[in-house]
């Protein structure tokens, strides 16, 4: 007799968008999948915060540009008060400065609204697992477009002086758009070693994930838009 084991709990999702048709469309995409349970819908960020506090969803699929309270402010509030509800940002455009604000505020990733149902489902699962739901090179294009070190200054992020030379190199490669596998090839390191370096970098910089580490790299001047896009995709 072959047992299949217990069924994993469904991922509880809150959908937030100011357009009713978009909310309903997202719900119709997710509801038939037994992996998901749509626990509520909100039409603005203020409603999202209220419902998230009541319902404690695993993932909040959050439109970034909304009236009353936008997705950036709502994400910041959720990160502070309901950290177990992880935010996946949605935008009409993949190059949207509001998305950088959402990532700063604590969003785990983002998707353009023209993404496929399969991409949406995969991103929700990724965010639920605690990983960043954004391709490294797209993340770098976005951040390099909208984040700059203040003119004439080089901020000194928390923990920057604690990084070893090797950690700084891993951080720089991460910020220029390389994923973990590509970093292993460049530095001739094992994947587990690269992951250990990245965990240490996050701890020392007091950042939560890759997106926030890349933002700090640009703010500190460790990398610039010119360096990040050499030989790769141009922002814009």
Short mmCIF file of C-alpha atoms in Angstrom, two decimals:
data_model
loop_
_atom_site.label_atom_id
_atom_site.label_comp_id
_atom_site.label_asym_id
_atom_site.label_seq_id
_atom_site.Cartn_x
_atom_site.Cartn_y
_atom_site.Cartn_z
CA UNK A 1 0.00 0.00 0.00
CA UNK A 2 1.45 3.31 -1.08
CA UNK A 3 0.71 6.38 0.99
CA UNK A 4 0.76 9.86 -0.48
CA UNK A 5 1.29 11.60 2.85
CA UNK A 6 -0.64 14.52 4.27
CA UNK A 7 -1.85 17.22 1.91
CA UNK A 8 0.17 20.42 2.48
CA UNK A 9 -1.85 23.40 3.72
CA UNK A 10 -3.09 25.75 1.06
CA UNK A 11 -1.38 29.10 0.56
CA UNK A 12 -3.78 31.75 1.83
CA UNK A 13 -3.85 34.74 -0.54
CA UNK A 14 -5.24 38.26 -0.18
CA UNK A 15 -5.78 40.11 -3.49
CA UNK A 16 -5.45 43.90 -3.53
CA UNK A 17 -6.26 46.04 -6.57
CA UNK A 18 -8.43 49.10 -7.13
CA UNK A 19 -10.00 47.59 -10.26
CA UNK A 20 -12.79 45.06 -9.56
CA UNK A 21 -12.21 43.21 -12.83
CA UNK A 22 -8.54 42.72 -12.01
CA UNK A 23 -9.36 41.41 -8.54
CA UNK A 24 -11.93 39.01 -9.92
CA UNK A 25 -9.61 37.86 -12.69
CA UNK A 26 -6.82 37.09 -10.23
CA UNK A 27 -9.26 35.25 -7.99
CA UNK A 28 -10.56 33.17 -10.91
CA UNK A 29 -6.98 32.24 -11.83
CA UNK A 30 -6.05 31.12 -8.31
CA UNK A 31 -9.25 29.64 -6.88
CA UNK A 32 -9.37 26.46 -9.01
CA UNK A 33 -5.85 25.52 -7.90
CA UNK A 34 -6.00 23.40 -4.74
CA UNK A 35 -2.67 24.92 -3.64
CA UNK A 36 -4.31 28.30 -3.04
CA UNK A 37 -7.13 29.74 -0.97
CA UNK A 38 -8.21 33.31 -1.78
CA UNK A 39 -9.20 34.56 1.66
CA UNK A 40 -10.20 38.10 0.72
CA UNK A 41 -10.07 41.06 -1.66
CA UNK A 42 -9.31 44.73 -1.01
CA UNK A 43 -9.65 47.75 -3.26
CA UNK A 44 -6.92 49.93 -1.69
CA UNK A 45 -3.96 49.74 0.64
CA UNK A 46 -5.87 50.81 3.74
CA UNK A 47 -8.36 47.97 3.29
CA UNK A 48 -5.47 45.60 2.62
CA UNK A 49 -3.81 46.42 5.94
CA UNK A 50 -7.09 46.02 7.83
CA UNK A 51 -7.93 42.70 6.18
CA UNK A 52 -4.39 41.34 6.52
CA UNK A 53 -4.48 42.01 10.26
CA UNK A 54 -7.77 40.13 10.50
CA UNK A 55 -7.14 37.26 8.07
CA UNK A 56 -3.35 36.76 8.36
CA UNK A 57 -2.86 35.68 4.72
CA UNK A 58 0.39 34.00 3.71
CA UNK A 59 0.79 36.16 0.60
CA UNK A 60 -0.67 39.55 -0.33
CA UNK A 61 -0.84 40.14 -4.09
CA UNK A 62 -0.62 43.93 -4.04
CA UNK A 63 -1.19 46.46 -6.79
CA UNK A 64 1.41 49.20 -6.35
CA UNK A 65 -0.51 52.23 -7.63
CA UNK A 66 -3.83 52.66 -5.78
CA UNK A 67 -5.90 55.47 -4.23
CA UNK A 68 -6.36 56.10 -0.48
CA UNK A 69 -3.18 54.24 0.47
CA UNK A 70 -0.83 53.07 -2.27
CA UNK A 71 0.88 49.70 -2.38
CA UNK A 72 4.22 51.06 -1.16
CA UNK A 73 2.78 52.53 2.04
CA UNK A 74 0.61 49.46 2.57
CA UNK A 75 3.62 47.17 2.14
CA UNK A 76 5.60 49.19 4.67
CA UNK A 77 2.73 48.92 7.17
CA UNK A 78 2.33 45.18 6.61
CA UNK A 79 6.07 44.55 6.98
CA UNK A 80 5.96 46.31 10.35
CA UNK A 81 2.73 44.88 11.74
CA UNK A 82 1.96 41.62 9.87
CA UNK A 83 5.40 40.34 8.80
CA UNK A 84 4.04 36.84 8.21
CA UNK A 85 2.00 38.19 5.28
CA UNK A 86 4.51 38.46 2.45
CA UNK A 87 3.84 40.96 -0.32
CA UNK A 88 4.07 40.27 -4.05
CA UNK A 89 3.81 43.59 -5.89
CA UNK A 90 1.93 44.02 -9.16
CA UNK A 91 2.48 46.79 -11.67
CA UNK A 92 1.33 47.63 -15.18
CA UNK A 93 5.00 48.11 -16.08
CA UNK A 94 8.10 46.10 -15.19
CA UNK A 95 10.06 49.38 -15.04
CA UNK A 96 8.17 51.30 -12.35
CA UNK A 97 9.87 53.45 -9.71
CA UNK A 98 7.05 52.58 -7.28
CA UNK A 99 8.29 48.99 -7.38
CA UNK A 100 11.64 50.06 -5.96
CA UNK A 101 9.72 51.76 -3.15
CA UNK A 102 7.80 48.55 -2.52
CA UNK A 103 11.01 46.50 -2.42
CA UNK A 104 12.54 49.00 0.02
CA UNK A 105 9.37 48.74 2.11
CA UNK A 106 9.61 44.95 2.33
CA UNK A 107 7.95 43.39 -0.74
CA UNK A 108 9.36 39.99 -1.63
CA UNK A 109 9.07 40.49 -5.36
CA UNK A 110 6.98 41.84 -8.19
CA UNK A 111 5.24 40.86 -11.40
CA UNK A 112 4.07 42.90 -14.38
CA UNK A 113 0.30 42.67 -14.77
CA UNK A 114 0.67 41.06 -18.19
CA UNK A 115 2.32 38.00 -16.64
CA UNK A 116 0.80 34.61 -17.38
CA UNK A 117 -1.33 32.68 -14.86
CA UNK A 118 1.54 30.20 -14.56
CA UNK A 119 3.98 32.99 -13.71
CA UNK A 120 1.59 34.35 -11.09
CA UNK A 121 1.18 30.96 -9.42
CA UNK A 122 4.93 30.35 -9.45
CA UNK A 123 5.66 33.79 -7.98
CA UNK A 124 3.18 33.29 -5.15
CA UNK A 125 4.78 29.95 -4.29
CA UNK A 126 8.24 31.54 -4.37
CA UNK A 127 7.22 34.40 -2.09
CA UNK A 128 5.47 32.00 0.27
CA UNK A 129 8.75 30.06 0.54
CA UNK A 130 10.52 33.26 1.59
CA UNK A 131 12.45 33.78 -1.64
CA UNK A 132 12.57 36.79 -3.95
CA UNK A 133 10.13 36.49 -6.86
CA UNK A 134 12.06 38.50 -9.43
CA UNK A 135 14.70 37.55 -11.96
CA UNK A 136 18.11 38.92 -10.87
CA UNK A 137 18.78 40.77 -14.13
CA UNK A 138 15.31 42.35 -14.19
CA UNK A 139 15.80 43.38 -10.57
CA UNK A 140 19.12 45.01 -11.47
CA UNK A 141 17.62 46.83 -14.47
CA UNK A 142 14.84 48.20 -12.29
CA UNK A 143 17.05 49.34 -9.44
CA UNK A 144 19.80 50.75 -11.67
CA UNK A 145 17.16 52.87 -13.42
CA UNK A 146 15.74 54.47 -10.29
CA UNK A 147 18.35 54.23 -7.51
CA UNK A 148 21.44 56.42 -7.33
CA UNK A 149 23.93 57.32 -4.62
CA UNK A 150 23.25 60.87 -3.39
CA UNK A 151 25.32 63.33 -5.42
CA UNK A 152 28.78 63.86 -4.01
CA UNK A 153 28.32 61.41 -1.14
CA UNK A 154 28.85 57.74 -0.49
CA UNK A 155 26.59 56.50 2.30
CA UNK A 156 28.10 54.01 4.74
CA UNK A 157 25.46 51.29 5.24
CA UNK A 158 25.22 49.47 8.53
CA UNK A 159 27.76 46.66 8.60
CA UNK A 160 29.60 47.70 5.43
CA UNK A 161 32.93 47.79 7.26
CA UNK A 162 32.35 44.27 8.55
CA UNK A 163 32.24 42.70 5.08
CA UNK A 164 35.28 40.71 4.03
CA UNK A 165 36.85 41.43 0.62
CA UNK A 166 35.32 38.22 -0.74
CA UNK A 167 31.87 39.18 0.57
CA UNK A 168 32.18 42.59 -1.10
CA UNK A 169 32.99 40.85 -4.38
CA UNK A 170 29.99 38.52 -4.07
CA UNK A 171 27.79 41.51 -3.22
CA UNK A 172 29.07 43.44 -6.23
CA UNK A 173 28.40 40.52 -8.59
CA UNK A 174 24.93 40.05 -7.09
CA UNK A 175 24.21 43.74 -7.63
CA UNK A 176 25.29 43.61 -11.27
CA UNK A 177 22.60 41.02 -12.00
CA UNK A 178 24.32 37.66 -11.64
CA UNK A 179 22.37 34.83 -10.06
CA UNK A 180 23.98 32.41 -7.60
CA UNK A 181 25.01 29.91 -10.25
CA UNK A 182 26.70 32.61 -12.33
CA UNK A 183 28.55 33.88 -9.26
CA UNK A 184 29.90 30.38 -8.63
CA UNK A 185 31.35 30.30 -12.15
CA UNK A 186 32.93 33.75 -11.93
CA UNK A 187 34.55 33.14 -8.54
CA UNK A 188 35.12 29.39 -8.94
CA UNK A 189 33.24 28.62 -5.73
CA UNK A 190 30.68 25.99 -4.80
CA UNK A 191 27.01 26.94 -4.75
CA UNK A 192 26.77 26.27 -1.03
CA UNK A 193 29.74 28.59 -0.38
CA UNK A 194 28.13 31.38 -2.41
CA UNK A 195 24.87 30.94 -0.50
CA UNK A 196 26.76 31.14 2.79
CA UNK A 197 28.46 34.36 1.67
CA UNK A 198 25.11 35.85 0.67
CA UNK A 199 23.53 34.96 4.01
CA UNK A 200 26.46 36.64 5.78
CA UNK A 201 26.12 39.73 3.57
CA UNK A 202 22.42 40.03 4.40
CA UNK A 203 23.17 39.74 8.12
CA UNK A 204 25.98 42.30 8.10
CA UNK A 205 24.08 44.84 5.98
CA UNK A 206 20.90 44.29 8.02
CA UNK A 207 18.87 43.64 4.86
CA UNK A 208 16.25 40.96 4.39
CA UNK A 209 16.79 39.77 0.85
CA UNK A 210 18.54 40.15 -2.48
CA UNK A 211 16.44 43.11 -3.59
CA UNK A 212 17.30 45.17 -0.53
CA UNK A 213 20.99 44.22 -0.83
CA UNK A 214 21.05 45.42 -4.44
CA UNK A 215 19.35 48.70 -3.50
CA UNK A 216 22.00 49.32 -0.82
CA UNK A 217 24.74 48.54 -3.36
CA UNK A 218 23.50 51.34 -5.61
CA UNK A 219 22.86 53.77 -2.76
CA UNK A 220 26.37 53.21 -1.41
CA UNK A 221 27.97 53.61 -4.83
CA UNK A 222 29.41 50.09 -4.82
CA UNK A 223 27.99 49.70 -8.32
CA UNK A 224 26.61 52.17 -10.83
CA UNK A 225 24.13 51.86 -13.68
CA UNK A 226 27.00 51.94 -16.20
CA UNK A 227 28.87 49.06 -14.55
CA UNK A 228 25.73 47.00 -13.97
CA UNK A 229 24.64 47.11 -17.60
CA UNK A 230 27.97 46.54 -19.32
CA UNK A 231 27.58 43.63 -21.69
CA UNK A 232 23.98 43.09 -20.63
CA UNK A 233 20.51 44.53 -20.90
CA UNK A 234 20.15 48.28 -20.86
CA UNK A 235 17.69 49.82 -18.44
CA UNK A 236 14.73 51.66 -19.70
#
